[in-house]
mmCIF file of C-alpha atoms in Angstrom:
data_model
loop_
_atom_site.group_PDB
_atom_site.id
_atom_site.type_symbol
_atom_site.label_atom_id
_atom_site.label_comp_id
_atom_site.label_asym_id
_atom_site.label_seq_id
_atom_site.Cartn_x
_atom_site.Cartn_y
_atom_site.Cartn_z
ATOM 1 C CA MET A 53 -1.170 -12.847 -2.097
ATOM 2 C CA TRP A 54 -1.301 -10.856 1.184
ATOM 3 C CA LEU A 55 2.287 -9.664 0.424
ATOM 4 C CA LEU A 56 0.796 -8.043 -2.662
ATOM 5 C CA LEU A 57 -1.974 -6.439 -1.227
ATOM 6 C CA MET A 58 0.264 -5.159 1.656
ATOM 7 C CA LEU A 59 2.537 -3.676 -0.689
ATOM 8 C CA GLY A 60 -0.289 -2.171 -2.860
ATOM 9 C CA CYS A 61 -1.803 -0.535 0.285
ATOM 10 C CA VAL A 62 1.593 0.856 1.393
ATOM 11 C CA ILE A 63 2.433 2.338 -2.311
ATOM 12 C CA SER A 64 -1.069 3.870 -2.697
ATOM 13 C CA ILE A 65 -0.843 5.384 0.855
ATOM 14 C CA SER A 66 2.578 7.025 -0.076
ATOM 15 C CA ALA A 67 1.291 7.912 -3.524
ATOM 16 C CA LYS A 68 -1.792 9.577 -1.575
ATOM 17 C CA ASP A 69 0.411 11.717 0.662
ATOM 18 C CA ILE A 70 2.842 12.954 -1.959
ATOM 19 C CA LEU A 71 0.051 13.880 -4.261
ATOM 20 C CA LEU A 72 -1.852 15.760 -1.559
ATOM 21 C CA SER A 73 1.342 17.653 -0.617
ATOM 22 C CA THR A 74 1.846 19.067 -4.033
ATOM 23 C CA ASP A 75 1.406 22.879 -4.507
ATOM 24 C CA GLN A 76 -1.880 22.547 -6.618
ATOM 25 C CA LEU A 77 -3.686 20.586 -3.752
ATOM 26 C CA LYS A 78 -2.056 22.273 -0.734
ATOM 27 C CA LYS A 79 -4.489 25.194 -1.615
ATOM 28 C CA LEU A 80 -7.706 22.900 -1.400
ATOM 29 C CA PRO A 81 -9.316 23.042 1.978
ATOM 30 C CA ALA A 82 -8.661 19.940 4.285
ATOM 31 C CA ILE A 83 -12.304 19.039 4.423
ATOM 32 C CA ASN A 84 -12.660 18.943 0.664
ATOM 33 C CA LYS A 85 -9.731 16.609 0.475
ATOM 34 C CA THR A 86 -11.061 14.352 3.321
ATOM 35 C CA PHE A 87 -14.349 14.328 1.435
ATOM 36 C CA PHE A 88 -12.994 13.249 -1.748
ATOM 37 C CA LEU A 89 -10.763 10.710 -0.532
ATOM 38 C CA ASN A 90 -13.567 8.872 1.362
ATOM 39 C CA ILE A 91 -15.960 9.223 -1.742
ATOM 40 C CA ILE A 92 -13.339 7.744 -3.988
ATOM 41 C CA ILE A 93 -13.124 4.486 -1.891
ATOM 42 C CA LEU A 94 -16.862 3.891 -1.992
ATOM 43 C CA PRO A 95 -16.851 1.912 -5.251
ATOM 44 C CA ILE A 96 -14.222 -0.377 -3.865
ATOM 45 C CA ILE A 97 -16.134 -1.192 -0.845
ATOM 46 C CA ILE A 98 -19.432 -1.705 -2.691
ATOM 47 C CA ILE A 99 -17.627 -4.251 -5.094
ATOM 48 C CA ILE A 100 -16.236 -6.108 -2.232
ATOM 49 C CA LEU A 101 -19.630 -6.192 -0.500
ATOM 50 C CA LEU A 102 -21.123 -7.591 -3.480
ATOM 51 C CA VAL A 103 -18.606 -10.187 -3.693
ATOM 52 C CA ILE A 104 -18.588 -11.439 0.130
ATOM 53 C CA GLY A 105 -21.962 -10.280 0.964
ATOM 54 C CA ILE A 106 -23.124 -8.021 3.702
ATOM 55 C CA PRO A 107 -22.271 -9.552 6.987
ATOM 56 C CA GLU A 108 -24.706 -9.552 10.031
ATOM 57 C CA VAL A 109 -23.802 -7.248 12.902
ATOM 58 C CA ASP A 110 -25.234 -6.523 16.111
ATOM 59 C CA GLN A 111 -26.715 -3.294 17.542
ATOM 60 C CA SER A 112 -23.244 -2.195 19.076
ATOM 61 C CA PHE A 113 -21.494 -2.472 15.759
ATOM 62 C CA TRP A 114 -23.439 0.550 14.519
ATOM 63 C CA LYS A 115 -22.734 2.604 17.716
ATOM 64 C CA TRP A 116 -18.899 1.851 17.347
ATOM 65 C CA PHE A 117 -19.032 2.436 13.713
ATOM 66 C CA ALA A 118 -20.571 5.879 13.847
ATOM 67 C CA LEU A 119 -17.928 6.968 16.535
ATOM 68 C CA ASP A 120 -15.051 5.598 14.201
ATOM 69 C CA VAL A 121 -16.476 7.429 11.270
ATOM 70 C CA VAL A 122 -16.362 10.845 13.466
ATOM 71 C CA LEU A 123 -12.928 10.233 14.768
ATOM 72 C CA MET A 124 -11.484 9.008 11.618
ATOM 73 C CA CYS A 125 -13.003 12.243 9.452
ATOM 74 C CA THR A 126 -11.495 14.438 12.439
ATOM 75 C CA ALA A 127 -8.206 12.780 12.069
ATOM 76 C CA GLN A 128 -7.998 12.995 8.391
ATOM 77 C CA ILE A 129 -9.078 16.524 8.247
ATOM 78 C CA TRP A 130 -6.148 17.624 10.565
ATOM 79 C CA TYR A 131 -3.717 15.445 8.740
ATOM 80 C CA MET A 132 -4.759 17.129 5.464
ATOM 81 C CA ARG A 133 -4.438 20.474 7.073
ATOM 82 C CA ALA A 134 -1.095 19.324 8.307
ATOM 83 C CA LEU A 135 0.168 18.286 4.810
ATOM 84 C CA SER A 136 -0.815 21.743 3.530
ATOM 85 C CA LEU A 137 0.832 23.468 6.298
ATOM 86 C CA SER A 138 4.322 22.037 6.624
ATOM 87 C CA PRO A 139 6.632 19.808 4.381
ATOM 88 C CA LEU A 140 5.649 16.111 3.862
ATOM 89 C CA SER A 141 9.223 15.053 5.560
ATOM 90 C CA GLN A 142 8.044 16.588 8.763
ATOM 91 C CA THR A 143 4.218 15.267 8.615
ATOM 92 C CA GLN A 144 5.436 11.864 7.864
ATOM 93 C CA SER A 145 8.087 11.374 10.506
ATOM 94 C CA ILE A 146 5.571 12.400 13.006
ATOM 95 C CA LEU A 147 3.788 9.303 12.127
ATOM 96 C CA ALA A 148 6.674 7.238 13.497
ATOM 97 C CA LEU A 149 5.609 8.394 16.910
ATOM 98 C CA THR A 150 2.470 6.152 16.807
ATOM 99 C CA PRO A 151 3.924 3.230 18.939
ATOM 100 C CA LEU A 152 4.758 5.785 21.647
ATOM 101 C CA PHE A 153 1.226 6.721 21.626
ATOM 102 C CA LEU A 154 -0.011 3.082 21.661
ATOM 103 C CA ILE A 155 2.303 2.303 24.520
ATOM 104 C CA ILE A 156 0.187 4.856 26.711
ATOM 105 C CA THR A 157 -3.270 3.924 25.277
ATOM 106 C CA ASP A 158 -2.993 0.222 24.796
ATOM 107 C CA PRO A 159 -3.296 -1.027 28.382
ATOM 108 C CA PHE A 160 -6.643 0.971 28.708
ATOM 109 C CA PHE A 161 -8.301 -0.720 25.553
ATOM 110 C CA THR A 162 -6.776 -3.931 25.478
ATOM 111 C CA GLY A 163 -4.968 -4.795 28.890
ATOM 112 C CA GLU A 164 -1.559 -5.498 26.882
ATOM 113 C CA THR A 165 1.632 -4.130 28.073
ATOM 114 C CA ILE A 166 4.936 -3.846 26.402
ATOM 115 C CA SER A 167 8.193 -5.669 27.484
ATOM 116 C CA GLY A 168 11.133 -3.680 28.673
ATOM 117 C CA GLN A 169 13.201 -4.523 25.294
ATOM 118 C CA GLY A 170 9.961 -3.261 23.425
ATOM 119 C CA MET A 171 10.070 -0.211 25.520
ATOM 120 C CA VAL A 172 13.632 0.484 24.624
ATOM 121 C CA GLY A 173 12.819 0.156 20.948
ATOM 122 C CA VAL A 174 10.110 2.289 20.882
ATOM 123 C CA SER A 175 11.883 5.063 22.841
ATOM 124 C CA MET A 176 14.802 4.741 20.460
ATOM 125 C CA ILE A 177 12.749 5.337 17.460
ATOM 126 C CA SER A 178 10.691 8.168 19.038
ATOM 127 C CA LEU A 179 13.906 9.999 20.152
ATOM 128 C CA GLY A 180 15.379 9.453 16.802
ATOM 129 C CA VAL A 181 12.367 11.121 15.430
ATOM 130 C CA TYR A 182 12.550 13.948 17.844
ATOM 131 C CA PHE A 183 16.340 14.769 17.182
ATOM 132 C CA SER A 184 15.768 14.547 13.450
ATOM 133 C CA GLN A 185 13.073 17.147 13.766
ATOM 134 C CA HIS A 186 14.728 19.447 16.315
ATOM 135 C CA PRO A 187 18.529 19.176 15.402
ATOM 136 C CA GLY A 188 21.103 20.965 17.468
#
């Protein structure tokens, strides 16, 4: 079951990026695309809440939730802007650098560190992304 959900998520995210990088949608402002993408998810979230119920949360949840909404909307607007300004192949390959940023930020948030073997792997991926975008 989880494998099917994972595949559905990956396919829908890829389809979203391909759709948003078409010439017709590149012309829309990034904030409009971000608003539409967040509104289209609401029915799914409401159905899930109706099925499983609304969980009880403490006060700190709402503070972190508000911060997450602001940061995610800002990141989505920047990503939509990047999709409209550059080819999909360049914007998607930059996402492969996420593990590099996690190596830097993870010790501050979770206290976890990466092994030497993991560092070599992340470095190789990051260098591959860099050299594929900056040949020669």
